[in-house]
Amino acid sequence: MKIRIAGIVPESVVDGPGIRFVVFTQGCPHHCLECHNPETHDFHGGELKDVKEIINEFSGVRLVQGITISGGEPFCQAEACTQLAREVKLQNKNVLVYSGYTFEELQKLGEKQPEVKSLLGFTDILIDGRYIKEQRDLNLAFRGSANQRIIDVPKSLTVGQAVDLK
């Protein structure tokens, strides 16, 4: 399966807890004002890459705690991102996904798009919500604006509402 990506950072310490392998998906419908990754908005930009190729790259980086799937908007390519997340989980690593959608919006989307529900099911941590320039806060860990949440997805799916990561 192919995925359209803007790029890969094999080792990052700013895109989630620990050392992360980061995949930046290409294509985003949100177009947040002063987005950190505006080059990822175009759904036809970036490059097509085979998910298996990305997994092989990920497997070759020894010190990472997991993968971060960012964007763009990963849930616009939920099927390919699910395949990526599933393979990472098989290696006993964790999955963090950034989304401009809120957890609640993703749950509703998942009712009509099973691939969205599937990707949520393989996600350990979700950083949700659109970037809002007026709520920019440089003191927040892993987020750009105060409205964005760091969500414990397994707990949230169990209780049916967003649970902040403790």
XYZ file of N, CA and C in Angstrom:
498
model
N 0.845 -1.181 0.000
C 0.000 0.000 0.000
C 0.890 1.243 0.000
N 0.466 2.252 -0.743
C 1.206 3.509 -0.847
C 0.610 4.557 0.083
N 1.481 5.457 0.528
C 1.081 6.592 1.346
C 1.777 7.825 0.778
N 1.070 8.934 0.743
C 1.672 10.184 0.268
C 2.243 10.909 1.479
N 3.557 11.143 1.442
C 4.222 11.781 2.583
C 4.952 13.046 2.150
N 5.155 13.924 3.129
C 5.941 15.137 2.930
C 7.393 14.869 3.310
N 7.608 13.910 4.213
C 8.960 13.592 4.637
C 8.997 12.708 5.858
N 10.215 12.328 6.220
C 10.462 11.472 7.385
C 11.623 12.059 8.174
N 11.488 12.054 9.494
C 12.592 12.396 10.387
C 12.855 11.134 11.207
N 13.996 10.470 11.000
C 14.231 9.185 11.665
C 14.387 9.262 13.180
N 14.845 10.390 13.697
C 15.006 10.534 15.152
C 14.647 11.959 15.556
N 13.582 12.098 16.325
C 13.129 13.407 16.786
C 12.813 13.335 18.276
N 13.099 14.418 18.987
C 12.740 14.497 20.401
C 11.691 15.579 20.652
N 11.173 16.198 19.588
C 10.191 17.268 19.748
C 8.784 16.876 19.290
N 8.632 15.670 18.767
C 7.348 15.248 18.213
C 6.692 14.149 19.042
N 6.821 14.260 20.356
C 6.246 13.280 21.258
C 7.281 12.813 22.258
N 6.853 12.021 23.238
C 7.768 11.580 24.301
C 8.839 10.616 23.805
N 10.052 10.804 24.277
C 11.163 9.932 23.910
C 11.688 10.253 22.523
N 12.453 9.340 21.989
C 12.972 9.485 20.634
C 11.945 8.885 19.685
N 11.524 9.662 18.691
C 10.441 9.275 17.798
C 10.920 9.194 16.356
N 10.380 8.255 15.625
C 10.503 8.183 14.174
C 9.267 8.902 13.654
N 9.440 9.965 12.869
C 8.308 10.802 12.481
C 8.040 10.706 10.982
N 6.782 10.430 10.655
C 6.320 10.431 9.275
C 5.350 11.597 9.130
N 5.672 12.511 8.208
C 4.798 13.644 7.924
C 3.961 13.308 6.700
N 2.666 13.106 6.914
C 1.779 12.808 5.799
C 1.553 14.065 4.972
N 1.160 13.857 3.728
C 0.929 14.966 2.804
C -0.562 15.124 2.586
N -1.039 16.351 2.672
C -2.442 16.658 2.437
C -3.152 17.012 3.729
N -3.759 18.197 3.757
C -4.483 18.621 4.956
C -5.628 19.546 4.574
N -6.837 19.254 5.066
C -7.991 20.096 4.746
C -8.152 21.292 5.687
N -7.391 21.348 6.776
C -7.632 22.341 7.821
C -7.069 23.726 7.503
N -5.888 23.796 6.902
C -5.243 25.060 6.533
C -5.216 26.058 7.694
N -4.732 25.610 8.851
C -4.656 26.477 10.026
C -3.753 27.682 9.738
N -4.192 28.847 10.168
C -3.430 30.074 9.983
C -2.081 29.948 10.684
N -1.005 30.216 9.955
C 0.374 30.121 10.442
C 0.749 28.695 10.886
N 0.230 27.724 10.173
C 0.561 26.318 10.406
C 2.078 26.129 10.387
N 2.558 25.225 11.223
C 3.989 24.913 11.300
C 4.476 24.165 10.053
N 3.584 23.448 9.372
C 3.946 22.642 8.195
C 3.066 22.970 6.989
N 3.034 24.232 6.529
C 2.129 24.571 5.424
C 2.443 23.836 4.122
N 3.669 23.390 3.954
C 4.041 22.654 2.740
C 3.353 21.293 2.662
N 2.736 20.849 3.742
C 2.053 19.553 3.758
C 0.577 19.663 3.362
N 0.075 20.859 3.091
C -1.356 21.039 2.820
C -1.804 20.456 1.484
N -0.998 20.590 0.458
C -1.365 20.163 -0.895
C -1.488 18.636 -0.962
N -2.666 18.152 -1.319
C -2.903 16.710 -1.388
C -2.147 16.040 -2.537
N -1.614 16.839 -3.455
C -0.871 16.283 -4.588
C 0.633 16.494 -4.450
N 1.065 17.110 -3.362
C 2.492 17.364 -3.144
C 3.186 16.148 -2.561
N 4.404 16.369 -2.107
C 5.160 15.299 -1.466
C 5.487 14.172 -2.418
N 5.590 12.971 -1.865
C 5.921 11.791 -2.673
C 5.129 10.583 -2.199
N 4.860 9.700 -3.133
C 4.223 8.431 -2.788
C 5.312 7.459 -2.350
N 5.059 6.781 -1.245
C 6.039 5.823 -0.729
C 5.287 4.585 -0.267
N 5.895 3.440 -0.423
C 5.282 2.197 0.023
C 5.386 2.105 1.546
N 4.293 1.746 2.201
C 4.274 1.627 3.656
C 5.342 0.634 4.131
N 5.530 -0.463 3.392
C 6.543 -1.462 3.772
C 7.948 -0.858 3.782
N 8.203 0.045 2.860
C 9.500 0.722 2.804
C 9.716 1.584 4.059
N 8.653 2.260 4.491
C 8.734 3.084 5.704
C 8.953 2.198 6.922
N 8.262 1.065 6.987
C 8.438 0.132 8.107
C 9.866 -0.388 8.144
N 10.433 -0.700 7.005
C 11.834 -1.151 6.968
C 12.771 -0.073 7.491
N 12.502 1.169 7.115
C 13.301 2.287 7.614
C 13.156 2.400 9.129
N 11.906 2.335 9.601
C 11.615 2.421 11.034
C 12.345 1.313 11.792
N 12.298 0.121 11.284
C 12.928 -1.030 11.950
C 14.436 -0.885 12.057
N 15.030 -0.090 11.182
C 16.474 0.104 11.193
C 16.955 1.148 12.179
N 16.034 1.861 12.816
C 16.403 2.884 13.796
C 16.207 2.282 15.184
N 17.295 2.014 15.861
C 17.247 1.191 17.079
C 16.742 1.889 18.332
N 16.967 3.169 18.496
C 16.705 3.819 19.774
C 15.315 4.432 19.927
N 14.469 4.321 18.924
C 13.167 4.987 19.007
C 12.192 4.240 19.922
N 11.351 5.045 20.609
C 10.302 4.473 21.459
C 9.058 4.157 20.639
N 8.934 4.839 19.505
C 7.757 4.620 18.684
C 7.741 5.526 17.487
N 6.586 5.566 16.848
C 6.411 6.377 15.652
C 5.443 7.519 15.947
N 5.706 8.650 15.324
C 4.778 9.766 15.339
C 4.310 9.954 13.904
N 3.004 9.965 13.722
C 2.424 10.212 12.402
C 1.798 11.601 12.471
N 2.379 12.511 11.713
C 1.977 13.906 11.750
C 1.516 14.320 10.369
N 1.482 15.585 10.122
C 1.011 15.987 8.810
C 1.443 17.358 8.419
N 0.577 17.621 7.514
C -0.657 17.172 6.939
C -1.655 16.647 7.978
N -2.614 15.907 7.452
C -3.640 15.285 8.296
C -3.616 13.780 8.091
N -3.062 13.038 9.073
C -2.969 11.580 8.932
C -4.300 10.880 8.693
N -5.383 11.395 9.255
C -6.666 10.712 9.112
C -7.257 10.855 7.710
N -6.655 11.683 6.871
C -7.048 11.740 5.453
C -6.458 10.560 4.686
N -5.508 9.880 5.279
C -4.923 8.665 4.707
C -4.972 7.566 5.767
N -6.128 7.439 6.378
C -6.277 6.561 7.542
C -5.941 5.102 7.250
N -6.286 4.609 6.073
C -6.019 3.201 5.771
C -4.524 2.914 5.739
N -3.761 3.747 5.039
C -2.309 3.561 4.966
C -1.660 3.800 6.338
N -2.152 4.796 7.062
C -1.601 5.075 8.395
C -1.910 3.936 9.365
N -3.067 3.292 9.201
C -3.413 2.137 10.026
C -2.431 0.997 9.778
N -2.122 0.764 8.517
C -1.155 -0.296 8.196
C 0.200 0.010 8.835
N 0.607 1.255 8.764
C 1.866 1.683 9.377
C 1.821 1.483 10.892
N 0.756 1.944 11.522
C 0.612 1.822 12.975
C 0.564 0.360 13.417
N -0.147 -0.474 12.675
C -0.258 -1.896 13.020
C 1.123 -2.553 13.037
N 1.927 -2.274 12.027
C 3.269 -2.864 11.943
C 4.174 -2.372 13.070
N 4.038 -1.116 13.441
C 4.825 -0.555 14.543
C 4.435 -1.230 15.863
N 3.146 -1.418 16.067
C 2.667 -2.081 17.295
C 3.180 -3.524 17.376
N 3.301 -4.189 16.226
C 3.847 -5.558 16.206
C 5.299 -5.598 16.668
N 5.987 -4.467 16.611
C 7.367 -4.360 17.081
C 7.414 -3.862 18.527
N 6.272 -3.866 19.203
C 6.156 -3.424 20.595
C 6.611 -1.987 20.810
N 6.311 -1.149 19.839
C 6.587 0.284 19.941
C 5.249 1.009 19.984
N 5.266 2.267 20.438
C 4.005 2.993 20.548
C 3.761 3.907 19.362
N 2.511 4.342 19.255
C 2.062 5.149 18.122
C 1.436 6.436 18.645
N 1.954 7.553 18.166
C 1.400 8.868 18.472
C 0.946 9.474 17.149
N -0.251 10.041 17.146
C -0.779 10.664 15.932
C -1.193 12.095 16.254
N -0.757 13.016 15.399
C -1.222 14.402 15.449
C -2.406 14.526 14.498
N -3.438 15.240 14.922
C -4.585 15.475 14.047
C -5.179 16.850 14.306
N -5.584 17.505 13.242
C -6.324 18.755 13.381
C -7.763 18.515 13.810
N -8.229 17.278 13.646
C -9.550 16.916 14.140
C -9.472 16.671 15.646
N -10.560 16.938 16.343
C -10.617 16.590 17.761
C -10.953 15.105 17.898
N -10.717 14.566 19.069
C -11.059 13.177 19.349
C -12.538 12.933 19.050
N -13.375 13.867 19.459
C -14.817 13.735 19.262
C -15.168 13.727 17.771
N -14.526 14.594 16.995
C -14.761 14.618 15.548
C -14.317 13.307 14.909
N -13.195 12.768 15.372
C -12.697 11.507 14.826
C -13.633 10.354 15.151
N -14.201 10.355 16.350
C -15.172 9.312 16.690
C -16.368 9.360 15.735
N -16.858 10.553 15.436
C -17.992 10.693 14.501
C -17.590 10.269 13.100
N -16.405 10.702 12.647
C -15.918 10.280 11.327
C -15.800 8.763 11.258
N -15.351 8.158 12.350
C -15.167 6.713 12.413
C -16.446 5.921 12.258
N -17.582 6.545 12.568
C -18.873 5.875 12.381
C -19.162 5.645 10.903
N -18.669 6.537 10.042
C -18.910 6.442 8.603
C -17.701 5.931 7.836
N -16.520 6.094 8.434
C -15.280 5.688 7.776
C -14.540 4.717 8.699
N -14.707 3.421 8.495
C -14.109 2.435 9.399
C -12.593 2.539 9.508
N -11.929 3.046 8.465
C -10.479 3.173 8.516
C -10.049 4.221 9.553
N -10.881 5.228 9.800
C -10.594 6.228 10.826
C -10.682 5.575 12.200
N -11.724 4.805 12.405
C -11.898 4.076 13.672
C -10.737 3.105 13.885
N -10.309 2.458 12.815
C -9.201 1.509 12.894
C -7.902 2.202 13.306
N -7.603 3.353 12.686
C -6.381 4.073 13.054
C -6.433 4.519 14.505
N -7.571 4.993 14.961
C -7.706 5.351 16.380
C -7.407 4.139 17.265
N -7.851 2.976 16.845
C -7.645 1.757 17.622
C -6.186 1.354 17.766
N -5.343 1.776 16.834
C -3.913 1.475 16.905
C -3.097 2.634 17.472
N -3.771 3.703 17.882
C -3.098 4.904 18.390
C -3.026 4.853 19.913
N -1.836 5.105 20.447
C -1.663 5.190 21.904
C -1.909 6.604 22.409
N -1.356 7.579 21.694
C -1.469 8.983 22.081
C -1.953 9.776 20.872
N -2.945 10.619 21.099
C -3.450 11.514 20.069
C -3.244 12.944 20.548
N -2.615 13.757 19.714
C -2.574 15.191 19.972
C -3.568 15.791 19.000
N -4.671 16.302 19.546
C -5.797 16.684 18.699
C -6.051 18.175 18.667
N -6.792 18.578 17.664
C -7.249 19.958 17.542
C -6.416 20.780 16.573
N -7.098 21.700 15.935
C -6.431 22.584 14.988
C -5.508 23.548 15.728
N -4.451 23.952 15.041
C -3.582 24.997 15.595
C -4.334 26.318 15.512
N -4.400 27.015 16.635
C -5.057 28.320 16.686
C -4.002 29.358 17.074
N -3.697 30.208 16.121
C -2.640 31.206 16.285
C -2.816 32.018 17.569
N -4.046 32.423 17.874
C -4.314 33.259 19.052
C -4.069 32.511 20.370
N -4.012 31.187 20.306
C -3.771 30.396 21.518
C -2.366 29.793 21.539
N -1.487 30.327 20.707
C -0.107 29.839 20.633
C 0.539 29.930 22.016
N 1.240 28.859 22.391
C 1.912 28.813 23.692
C 3.182 27.987 23.544
N 4.315 28.640 23.583
C 5.601 27.972 23.405
C 6.021 27.143 24.608
N 5.288 27.234 25.710
C 5.610 26.460 26.916
C 4.945 25.092 26.951
N 4.085 24.805 25.993
C 3.377 23.520 25.967
C 4.264 22.434 25.365
N 4.252 21.284 25.977
C 4.996 20.148 25.436
C 4.269 19.584 24.223
N 4.979 19.458 23.110
C 4.522 18.757 21.905
C 3.327 19.389 21.197
N 2.903 20.581 21.605
C 1.744 21.232 20.997
C 2.074 22.684 20.687
N 1.304 23.261 19.784
C 1.535 24.646 19.415
C 0.554 25.627 20.018
N -0.674 25.156 20.322
C -1.672 26.063 20.881
C -2.421 25.388 22.029
N -2.920 26.237 22.939
C -3.495 25.766 24.205
C -4.746 24.902 24.037
N -5.434 25.001 22.923
C -6.634 24.186 22.710
C -6.300 22.724 22.415
N -5.091 22.441 21.985
C -4.712 21.077 21.611
C -4.500 20.231 22.862
N -4.955 18.991 22.787
C -4.889 18.087 23.937
C -3.983 16.903 23.644
N -3.402 16.364 24.699
C -2.636 15.119 24.611
C -3.523 14.042 25.225
N -4.008 13.137 24.384
C -5.057 12.202 24.796
C -4.534 10.769 24.868
N -4.909 10.097 25.943
C -4.653 8.664 26.107
C -5.776 7.948 25.344
N -5.467 7.481 24.153
C -6.511 6.940 23.284
C -7.108 5.629 23.800
N -6.299 4.643 24.233
C -6.936 3.416 24.737
C -7.938 3.678 25.872
N -7.573 4.525 26.826
C -8.500 4.850 27.920
C -9.719 5.595 27.392
N -9.490 6.522 26.457
C -10.587 7.298 25.900
C -11.588 6.423 25.167
N -11.084 5.460 24.403
C -11.985 4.546 23.679
C -12.763 3.661 24.649
N -12.148 3.304 25.758
C -12.820 2.464 26.756
C -13.967 3.207 27.436
N -13.727 4.489 27.812
C -14.754 5.243 28.528
C -15.667 6.057 27.603
N -15.310 6.163 26.328
C -16.153 6.854 25.368
C -16.032 8.365 25.351
N -14.987 8.877 25.981
C -14.726 10.334 25.942
C -13.236 10.569 26.112
N -12.781 11.745 25.679
C -11.354 12.073 25.717
C -10.829 12.085 27.143
N -9.716 11.354 27.347
C -9.045 11.311 28.640
C -7.632 11.846 28.426
N -7.301 12.931 29.122
C -5.958 13.489 29.006
C -4.923 12.501 29.496
N -3.797 12.488 28.819
C -2.686 11.619 29.233
C -2.112 12.162 30.534
N -1.936 11.311 31.474
C -1.372 11.720 32.780
C 0.098 11.415 32.827
